[in-house]
PDB file of C-alpha atoms in Angstrom:
ATOM      1  CA  SER A 175       0.000   0.000   0.000  1.00 85.00           C
ATOM      2  CA  LEU A 176       2.808   2.396   0.882  1.00 85.00           C
ATOM      3  CA  ILE A 177       4.651   1.601  -2.371  1.00 87.00           C
ATOM      4  CA  PHE A 178       1.458   2.034  -4.417  1.00 86.00           C
ATOM      5  CA  LEU A 179       0.626   5.328  -2.671  1.00 85.00           C
ATOM      6  CA  GLY A 180       4.142   6.664  -3.136  1.00 86.00           C
ATOM      7  CA  VAL A 181       4.241   5.769  -6.835  1.00 87.00           C
ATOM      8  CA  THR A 182       0.791   7.319  -7.340  1.00 87.00           C
ATOM      9  CA  ILE A 183       1.795  10.593  -5.657  1.00 89.00           C
ATOM     10  CA  PHE A 184       4.991  10.687  -7.709  1.00 89.00           C
ATOM     11  CA  LEU A 185       3.140  10.149 -11.005  1.00 88.00           C
ATOM     12  CA  VAL A 186       0.494  12.752 -10.147  1.00 87.00           C
ATOM     13  CA  THR A 187       3.169  15.270  -9.213  1.00 88.00           C
ATOM     14  CA  LEU A 188       5.097  14.531 -12.399  1.00 84.00           C
ATOM     15  CA  THR A 189       1.910  14.952 -14.463  1.00 84.00           C
ATOM     16  CA  LEU A 190       1.116  18.292 -12.826  1.00 82.00           C
ATOM     17  CA  ILE A 191       4.647  19.578 -13.443  1.00 81.00           C
ATOM     18  CA  ALA A 192       4.547  18.464 -17.085  1.00 77.00           C
ATOM     19  CA  THR A 193       1.133  20.086 -17.570  1.00 75.00           C
ATOM     20  CA  TRP A 194       2.349  23.340 -16.023  1.00 74.00           C
ATOM     21  CA  LEU A 195       5.429  23.376 -18.257  1.00 68.00           C
ATOM     22  CA  MET A 196       3.353  22.694 -21.366  1.00 70.00           C
ATOM     23  CA  GLU A 197       0.835  25.417 -20.513  1.00 63.00           C
ATOM     24  CA  ALA A 198       3.657  27.876 -19.789  1.00 59.00           C
ATOM     25  CA  GLY A 199       5.286  27.064 -23.118  1.00 59.00           C
ATOM     26  CA  ILE A 200       2.011  27.373 -25.002  1.00 57.00           C
ATOM     27  CA  GLY A 201       1.258  30.676 -23.273  1.00 59.00           C
ATOM     28  CA  GLU A 202       4.718  31.944 -24.133  1.00 68.00           C
ATOM     29  CA  ARG A 203       4.320  31.001 -27.794  1.00 71.00           C
ATOM     30  CA  ARG A 204       0.908  32.634 -27.922  1.00 74.00           C
ATOM     31  CA  ARG A 205       2.272  35.851 -26.444  1.00 74.00           C
ATOM     32  CA  ARG A 206       5.146  35.860 -28.932  1.00 75.00           C
ATOM     33  CA  ARG A 207       2.732  35.335 -31.846  1.00 81.00           C
ATOM     34  CA  ARG A 208       0.493  38.160 -30.646  1.00 84.00           C
ATOM     35  CA  MET A 209       3.520  40.400 -30.282  1.00 85.00           C
ATOM     36  CA  GLN A 210       4.722  39.535 -33.784  1.00 86.00           C
ATOM     37  CA  ARG A 211       1.284  40.309 -35.246  1.00 88.00           C
ATOM     38  CA  ARG A 212       1.332  43.647 -33.461  1.00 88.00           C
ATOM     39  CA  ILE A 213       4.763  44.429 -34.889  1.00 90.00           C
ATOM     40  CA  ASP A 214       3.745  43.319 -38.383  1.00 90.00           C
ATOM     41  CA  SER A 215       0.983  45.940 -38.356  1.00 90.00           C
ATOM     42  CA  LEU A 216       3.435  48.806 -37.753  1.00 91.00           C
ATOM     43  CA  LYS A 217       4.653  51.103 -40.494  1.00 91.00           C
ATOM     44  CA  GLY A 218       6.786  54.234 -40.261  1.00 92.00           C
ATOM     45  CA  HIS A 219       7.878  53.242 -36.772  1.00 94.00           C
ATOM     46  CA  PHE A 220      11.263  53.239 -35.026  1.00 96.00           C
ATOM     47  CA  VAL A 221      13.385  50.222 -34.163  1.00 96.00           C
ATOM     48  CA  LEU A 222      15.178  50.626 -30.829  1.00 96.00           C
ATOM     49  CA  CYS A 223      18.117  48.294 -30.213  1.00 95.00           C
ATOM     50  CA  ALA A 224      18.770  47.639 -26.493  1.00 93.00           C
ATOM     51  CA  TYR A 225      16.606  48.424 -23.482  1.00 94.00           C
ATOM     52  CA  GLY A 226      19.274  49.574 -21.053  1.00 90.00           C
ATOM     53  CA  ARG A 227      19.346  52.975 -19.406  1.00 88.00           C
ATOM     54  CA  VAL A 228      19.847  54.841 -22.676  1.00 88.00           C
ATOM     55  CA  GLY A 229      17.317  52.680 -24.498  1.00 91.00           C
ATOM     56  CA  ARG A 230      14.668  53.157 -21.807  1.00 92.00           C
ATOM     57  CA  ALA A 231      15.174  56.924 -21.881  1.00 90.00           C
ATOM     58  CA  ALA A 232      14.753  56.883 -25.674  1.00 92.00           C
ATOM     59  CA  ALA A 233      11.632  54.732 -25.333  1.00 93.00           C
ATOM     60  CA  ARG A 234      10.070  57.126 -22.832  1.00 92.00           C
ATOM     61  CA  GLU A 235      10.700  60.041 -25.194  1.00 89.00           C
ATOM     62  CA  LEU A 236       9.178  58.184 -28.142  1.00 92.00           C
ATOM     63  CA  GLU A 237       6.150  57.335 -26.024  1.00 91.00           C
ATOM     64  CA  HIS A 238       5.804  60.975 -25.036  1.00 85.00           C
ATOM     65  CA  GLU A 239       5.900  61.948 -28.710  1.00 82.00           C
ATOM     66  CA  ARG A 240       3.285  59.260 -29.451  1.00 86.00           C
ATOM     67  CA  VAL A 241       5.611  57.576 -31.914  1.00 90.00           C
ATOM     68  CA  GLU A 242       5.339  53.829 -32.466  1.00 93.00           C
ATOM     69  CA  PHE A 243       8.474  51.757 -31.932  1.00 95.00           C
ATOM     70  CA  VAL A 244       9.790  48.232 -31.430  1.00 95.00           C
ATOM     71  CA  VAL A 245      12.494  47.252 -28.930  1.00 95.00           C
ATOM     72  CA  ILE A 246      15.062  44.552 -29.701  1.00 95.00           C
ATOM     73  CA  ASP A 247      17.149  43.174 -26.844  1.00 94.00           C
ATOM     74  CA  SER A 248      19.125  39.970 -26.497  1.00 92.00           C
ATOM     75  CA  ASP A 249      18.748  39.767 -22.709  1.00 92.00           C
ATOM     76  CA  PRO A 250      15.724  37.609 -21.760  1.00 89.00           C
ATOM     77  CA  ASP A 251      15.933  38.906 -18.177  1.00 91.00           C
ATOM     78  CA  LEU A 252      14.625  42.256 -19.453  1.00 91.00           C
ATOM     79  CA  GLU A 253      11.444  40.692 -20.835  1.00 89.00           C
ATOM     80  CA  PRO A 254       9.413  41.166 -17.607  1.00 89.00           C
ATOM     81  CA  ARG A 255      10.445  44.823 -17.561  1.00 92.00           C
ATOM     82  CA  MET A 256       9.331  45.325 -21.172  1.00 91.00           C
ATOM     83  CA  ILE A 257       6.053  43.533 -20.489  1.00 89.00           C
ATOM     84  CA  GLU A 258       5.493  45.774 -17.469  1.00 91.00           C
ATOM     85  CA  ASP A 259       6.272  48.867 -19.571  1.00 91.00           C
ATOM     86  CA  ARG A 260       3.907  47.598 -22.290  1.00 89.00           C
ATOM     87  CA  VAL A 261       6.332  48.163 -25.124  1.00 91.00           C
ATOM     88  CA  PRO A 262       6.378  45.978 -28.254  1.00 92.00           C
ATOM     89  CA  TYR A 263       9.571  43.960 -28.175  1.00 92.00           C
ATOM     90  CA  LEU A 264      11.571  41.095 -29.632  1.00 92.00           C
ATOM     91  CA  ILE A 265      14.052  38.966 -27.709  1.00 92.00           C
ATOM     92  CA  GLY A 266      16.963  38.322 -30.034  1.00 92.00           C
ATOM     93  CA  ASP A 267      20.320  39.473 -31.327  1.00 93.00           C
ATOM     94  CA  PRO A 268      19.880  42.899 -32.987  1.00 92.00           C
ATOM     95  CA  THR A 269      22.853  42.171 -35.261  1.00 92.00           C
ATOM     96  CA  GLY A 270      20.899  39.365 -36.924  1.00 91.00           C
ATOM     97  CA  GLU A 271      19.243  40.093 -40.239  1.00 92.00           C
ATOM     98  CA  GLY A 272      16.214  37.950 -39.407  1.00 93.00           C
ATOM     99  CA  VAL A 273      15.586  39.759 -36.122  1.00 94.00           C
ATOM    100  CA  LEU A 274      15.779  43.178 -37.786  1.00 95.00           C
ATOM    101  CA  ARG A 275      13.382  42.056 -40.504  1.00 94.00           C
ATOM    102  CA  ASN A 276      10.982  40.663 -37.889  1.00 93.00           C
ATOM    103  CA  ALA A 277      11.047  44.111 -36.280  1.00 94.00           C
ATOM    104  CA  GLY A 278       9.831  45.565 -39.577  1.00 94.00           C
ATOM    105  CA  LEU A 279      12.997  47.449 -40.452  1.00 95.00           C
ATOM    106  CA  GLU A 280      12.014  47.537 -44.138  1.00 94.00           C
ATOM    107  CA  ARG A 281       8.946  49.603 -43.161  1.00 94.00           C
ATOM    108  CA  ALA A 282      10.645  51.565 -40.362  1.00 94.00           C
ATOM    109  CA  ARG A 283      11.208  55.286 -40.298  1.00 92.00           C
ATOM    110  CA  GLY A 284      14.294  55.182 -38.131  1.00 94.00           C
ATOM    111  CA  LEU A 285      16.693  53.005 -36.166  1.00 96.00           C
ATOM    112  CA  ILE A 286      18.226  53.835 -32.783  1.00 96.00           C
ATOM    113  CA  CYS A 287      21.358  51.866 -31.823  1.00 94.00           C
ATOM    114  CA  ALA A 288      21.673  52.178 -28.050  1.00 92.00           C
ATOM    115  CA  VAL A 289      23.782  49.082 -27.330  1.00 93.00           C
ATOM    116  CA  ASP A 290      26.658  49.552 -24.877  1.00 89.00           C
ATOM    117  CA  SER A 291      29.190  48.038 -27.312  1.00 91.00           C
ATOM    118  CA  ASP A 292      30.404  50.340 -30.102  1.00 92.00           C
ATOM    119  CA  ALA A 293      31.411  47.341 -32.211  1.00 93.00           C
ATOM    120  CA  THR A 294      27.895  45.929 -31.957  1.00 94.00           C
ATOM    121  CA  ASN A 295      26.410  49.299 -32.950  1.00 94.00           C
ATOM    122  CA  VAL A 296      28.675  49.390 -36.009  1.00 94.00           C
ATOM    123  CA  PHE A 297      27.556  45.911 -37.056  1.00 94.00           C
ATOM    124  CA  ILE A 298      23.883  46.763 -36.511  1.00 95.00           C
ATOM    125  CA  THR A 299      24.302  49.907 -38.602  1.00 95.00           C
ATOM    126  CA  LEU A 300      25.907  47.981 -41.459  1.00 94.00           C
ATOM    127  CA  MET A 301      23.199  45.324 -41.411  1.00 94.00           C
ATOM    128  CA  ALA A 302      20.374  47.855 -41.148  1.00 95.00           C
ATOM    129  CA  ARG A 303      21.699  49.942 -44.024  1.00 94.00           C
ATOM    130  CA  SER A 304      21.845  46.853 -46.226  1.00 93.00           C
ATOM    131  CA  ILE A 305      18.202  46.043 -45.387  1.00 94.00           C
ATOM    132  CA  ASN A 306      16.776  49.561 -45.712  1.00 94.00           C
ATOM    133  CA  GLU A 307      18.963  52.165 -47.377  1.00 91.00           C
ATOM    134  CA  ASN A 308      16.488  54.955 -46.574  1.00 91.00           C
ATOM    135  CA  VAL A 309      16.101  54.352 -42.841  1.00 94.00           C
ATOM    136  CA  PHE A 310      17.415  57.173 -40.606  1.00 94.00           C
ATOM    137  CA  ILE A 311      19.991  55.734 -38.207  1.00 95.00           C
ATOM    138  CA  VAL A 312      21.004  57.296 -34.899  1.00 94.00           C
ATOM    139  CA  ALA A 313      23.794  55.426 -33.134  1.00 93.00           C
ATOM    140  CA  ARG A 314      25.438  55.672 -29.738  1.00 91.00           C
ATOM    141  CA  ALA A 315      29.221  55.841 -29.419  1.00 90.00           C
ATOM    142  CA  SER A 316      31.057  55.402 -26.131  1.00 85.00           C
ATOM    143  CA  GLU A 317      34.507  56.138 -27.566  1.00 84.00           C
ATOM    144  CA  ARG A 318      35.428  59.147 -29.675  1.00 81.00           C
ATOM    145  CA  LEU A 319      37.182  56.924 -32.237  1.00 83.00           C
ATOM    146  CA  SER A 320      33.951  55.038 -32.836  1.00 88.00           C
ATOM    147  CA  ILE A 321      32.161  58.136 -34.115  1.00 88.00           C
ATOM    148  CA  ASP A 322      33.903  58.028 -37.510  1.00 89.00           C
ATOM    149  CA  ARG A 323      33.449  54.261 -37.763  1.00 91.00           C
ATOM    150  CA  LEU A 324      29.710  54.537 -37.212  1.00 93.00           C
ATOM    151  CA  ARG A 325      29.397  57.303 -39.787  1.00 92.00           C
ATOM    152  CA  GLN A 326      31.346  55.238 -42.303  1.00 92.00           C
ATOM    153  CA  ALA A 327      29.059  52.294 -41.556  1.00 92.00           C
ATOM    154  CA  GLY A 328      26.051  54.410 -42.538  1.00 92.00           C
ATOM    155  CA  ALA A 329      24.814  56.151 -39.394  1.00 93.00           C
ATOM    156  CA  ASP A 330      23.137  59.488 -40.115  1.00 92.00           C
ATOM    157  CA  ARG A 331      23.749  60.828 -36.608  1.00 90.00           C
ATOM    158  CA  VAL A 332      26.147  59.648 -33.918  1.00 90.00           C
ATOM    159  CA  ILE A 333      25.637  60.586 -30.277  1.00 87.00           C
ATOM    160  CA  SER A 334      28.385  60.243 -27.708  1.00 82.00           C
ATOM    161  CA  PRO A 335      26.828  60.658 -24.233  1.00 72.00           C
ATOM    162  CA  TYR A 336      30.146  61.608 -22.652  1.00 70.00           C
ATOM    163  CA  VAL A 337      31.096  64.173 -25.305  1.00 68.00           C
ATOM    164  CA  THR A 338      27.571  65.583 -25.440  1.00 70.00           C
ATOM    165  CA  SER A 339      27.322  65.958 -21.666  1.00 69.00           C
ATOM    166  CA  GLY A 340      30.716  67.685 -21.573  1.00 70.00           C
ATOM    167  CA  ASN A 341      29.731  70.113 -24.323  1.00 68.00           C
ATOM    168  CA  HIS A 342      26.439  70.807 -22.610  1.00 65.00           C
ATOM    169  CA  MET A 343      28.150  71.547 -19.299  1.00 72.00           C
ATOM    170  CA  ALA A 344      30.533  73.961 -21.018  1.00 72.00           C
ATOM    171  CA  LEU A 345      27.673  75.755 -22.806  1.00 63.00           C
ATOM    172  CA  LEU A 346      25.639  75.891 -19.611  1.00 63.00           C
ATOM    173  CA  ALA A 347      28.557  77.493 -17.792  1.00 73.00           C
ATOM    174  CA  GLN A 348      28.853  80.154 -20.525  1.00 70.00           C
ATOM    175  CA  ARG A 349      25.139  80.737 -21.232  1.00 63.00           C
ATOM    176  CA  PRO A 350      23.287  79.764 -18.056  1.00 63.00           C
ATOM    177  CA  HIS A 351      20.222  81.927 -18.629  1.00 58.00           C
ATOM    178  CA  LEU A 352      19.371  80.793 -22.158  1.00 55.00           C
ATOM    179  CA  LEU A 353      20.001  77.080 -21.634  1.00 54.00           C
ATOM    180  CA  GLY A 354      18.476  77.223 -18.171  1.00 54.00           C
ATOM    181  CA  TYR A 355      15.262  78.678 -19.577  1.00 51.00           C
ATOM    182  CA  MET A 356      15.025  76.044 -22.305  1.00 54.00           C
ATOM    183  CA  GLU A 357      15.660  73.256 -19.807  1.00 50.00           C
ATOM    184  CA  MET A 358      13.080  74.655 -17.385  1.00 48.00           C
ATOM    185  CA  GLU A 359      10.392  74.676 -20.059  1.00 50.00           C
ATOM    186  CA  THR A 360      11.306  71.206 -21.268  1.00 49.00           C
ATOM    187  CA  ARG A 361      11.753  69.620 -17.860  1.00 48.00           C
ATOM    188  CA  HIS A 362       8.602  70.796 -16.126  1.00 45.00           C
ATOM    189  CA  ASP A 363       5.678  71.607 -18.380  1.00 48.00           C
ATOM    190  CA  ARG A 364       7.250  70.746 -21.726  1.00 52.00           C
ATOM    191  CA  THR A 365       5.283  73.709 -23.085  1.00 61.00           C
ATOM    192  CA  LEU A 366       8.062  74.948 -25.362  1.00 70.00           C
ATOM    193  CA  ARG A 367       9.919  72.839 -27.862  1.00 74.00           C
ATOM    194  CA  ILE A 368      12.114  73.229 -30.906  1.00 78.00           C
ATOM    195  CA  ASP A 369      11.279  70.707 -33.608  1.00 80.00           C
ATOM    196  CA  GLU A 370      11.690  70.007 -37.317  1.00 82.00           C
ATOM    197  CA  ILE A 371       8.849  69.354 -39.752  1.00 84.00           C
ATOM    198  CA  GLN A 372       9.304  67.964 -43.245  1.00 84.00           C
ATOM    199  CA  VAL A 373       6.971  69.174 -45.978  1.00 86.00           C
ATOM    200  CA  GLU A 374       6.122  66.049 -47.965  1.00 83.00           C
ATOM    201  CA  LYS A 375       4.849  65.982 -51.544  1.00 80.00           C
ATOM    202  CA  GLY A 376       1.289  65.228 -50.501  1.00 78.00           C
ATOM    203  CA  SER A 377       1.279  67.522 -47.474  1.00 82.00           C
ATOM    204  CA  ARG A 378      -1.422  70.148 -47.132  1.00 84.00           C
ATOM    205  CA  LEU A 379       1.321  72.569 -46.087  1.00 85.00           C
ATOM    206  CA  ARG A 380       2.686  72.595 -49.624  1.00 86.00           C
ATOM    207  CA  GLY A 381       2.034  75.919 -51.347  1.00 86.00           C
ATOM    208  CA  LEU A 382       0.927  77.705 -48.186  1.00 87.00           C
ATOM    209  CA  ALA A 383       2.631  80.788 -46.796  1.00 88.00           C
ATOM    210  CA  ALA A 384       4.736  80.162 -43.695  1.00 85.00           C
ATOM    211  CA  ALA A 385       2.460  82.331 -41.538  1.00 85.00           C
ATOM    212  CA  GLU A 386      -0.621  80.488 -42.802  1.00 86.00           C
ATOM    213  CA  ALA A 387       0.880  77.025 -42.373  1.00 85.00           C
ATOM    214  CA  CYS A 388       2.293  77.734 -38.916  1.00 85.00           C
ATOM    215  CA  PRO A 389      -0.054  80.262 -37.277  1.00 84.00           C
ATOM    216  CA  ASP A 390       0.719  79.378 -33.659  1.00 83.00           C
ATOM    217  CA  VAL A 391       4.436  78.553 -33.874  1.00 84.00           C
ATOM    218  CA  THR A 392       7.597  80.454 -34.744  1.00 85.00           C
ATOM    219  CA  VAL A 393       9.437  79.390 -37.893  1.00 87.00           C
ATOM    220  CA  LEU A 394      13.139  79.777 -37.092  1.00 86.00           C
ATOM    221  CA  ALA A 395      14.511  78.591 -40.432  1.00 88.00           C
ATOM    222  CA  ILE A 396      13.603  76.741 -43.619  1.00 90.00           C
ATOM    223  CA  GLY A 397      16.013  74.264 -45.173  1.00 89.00           C
ATOM    224  CA  LYS A 398      15.585  74.051 -48.944  1.00 87.00           C
ATOM    225  CA  THR A 399      16.168  70.983 -51.084  1.00 83.00           C
ATOM    226  CA  ASP A 400      19.141  72.658 -52.787  1.00 84.00           C
ATOM    227  CA  GLY A 401      20.968  72.883 -49.460  1.00 81.00           C
ATOM    228  CA  ASN A 402      20.315  76.562 -48.783  1.00 85.00           C
ATOM    229  CA  VAL A 403      18.924  77.628 -45.421  1.00 87.00           C
ATOM    230  CA  VAL A 404      16.561  80.589 -45.073  1.00 86.00           C
ATOM    231  CA  PRO A 405      16.904  81.975 -41.531  1.00 87.00           C
ATOM    232  CA  HIS A 406      13.997  83.884 -39.991  1.00 84.00           C
ATOM    233  CA  PRO A 407      11.816  83.507 -43.103  1.00 87.00           C
ATOM    234  CA  ASP A 408       9.160  86.046 -43.940  1.00 83.00           C
ATOM    235  CA  GLY A 409       5.607  85.057 -43.176  1.00 84.00           C
ATOM    236  CA  GLU A 410       4.759  85.239 -46.889  1.00 87.00           C
ATOM    237  CA  THR A 411       7.410  82.670 -47.847  1.00 87.00           C
ATOM    238  CA  ARG A 412       5.732  79.825 -49.735  1.00 88.00           C
ATOM    239  CA  LEU A 413       6.448  76.295 -48.601  1.00 88.00           C
ATOM    240  CA  GLU A 414       7.571  73.761 -51.180  1.00 87.00           C
ATOM    241  CA  ALA A 415       7.787  69.982 -51.179  1.00 87.00           C
ATOM    242  CA  GLY A 416      10.997  68.890 -49.510  1.00 86.00           C
ATOM    243  CA  ASP A 417      11.321  71.960 -47.282  1.00 88.00           C
ATOM    244  CA  LEU A 418      12.500  71.275 -43.737  1.00 88.00           C
ATOM    245  CA  LEU A 419      10.998  73.663 -41.203  1.00 88.00           C
ATOM    246  CA  VAL A 420      12.765  74.380 -37.935  1.00 87.00           C
ATOM    247  CA  VAL A 421      10.005  75.624 -35.649  1.00 86.00           C
ATOM    248  CA  MET A 422       9.451  76.492 -31.997  1.00 83.00           C
ATOM    249  CA  GLY A 423       6.199  76.403 -30.094  1.00 82.00           C
ATOM    250  CA  SER A 424       3.984  74.424 -27.765  1.00 79.00           C
ATOM    251  CA  GLU A 425       3.584  70.704 -28.260  1.00 76.00           C
ATOM    252  CA  GLU A 426      -0.082  71.081 -29.144  1.00 80.00           C
ATOM    253  CA  ALA A 427       0.633  73.713 -31.804  1.00 82.00           C
ATOM    254  CA  LEU A 428       3.508  71.705 -33.258  1.00 79.00           C
ATOM    255  CA  ARG A 429       1.343  68.608 -33.443  1.00 80.00           C
ATOM    256  CA  ARG A 430      -1.334  70.534 -35.344  1.00 81.00           C
ATOM    257  CA  VAL A 431       1.265  71.691 -37.867  1.00 81.00           C
ATOM    258  CA  GLU A 432       2.644  68.150 -38.253  1.00 76.00           C
ATOM    259  CA  GLU A 433      -0.854  66.872 -38.949  1.00 74.00           C
ATOM    260  CA  GLY A 434      -1.155  69.418 -41.765  1.00 64.00           C
TER     261      GLY A 434
END
């Protein structure tokens, strides 16, 4: 009786463990499929490589701007954090072509390389540029020597946190009132912002005067397709397809201009 009871308890326990493992695996696969379907529906989004401190800060800014994005990270330990933050994500190596394609890089508007390793960022940039030659790539560089390598690999902008913070500290020491005012507005109410707006071919801004297209914001400059920059343009200046507007105003006003 004791042997029979012991074997029965063992088999029941083993069955329960196997059932739990199977259900966990099925649930995991279902969640991954739902996540992939969500990513497949995105277009004109950003692909964010790495969800460390820099990556999380970038994600929070994209969320604030109401911009869709996908996070790629190779560390499975970060998955609970990404689930908690409710961000679309993929667990995988961002240097892999298949992972970048699963993130919809062919349809993406931009790529942010925020991996701690400069070598990895260079490889991601090379791979991404081969997949989508039109994607706008912003890469992080820890070492000054890596800046040129990333640009040669195809990065449109390279940000070095250490160099940028040093430059900012120097400018703040020289111009405390101007930079302090801009930081105060951005940090607290975020009521004032400098942004850029591209006039596309099908945009309703095309052909309008600057004052008519941007009634509630200040147009600081207009970058023309021929490379010329018009500083402090007149309100009667007509906007053309391809113009890049550098504007300043409240977030609500800027969003209205972006929506045409």
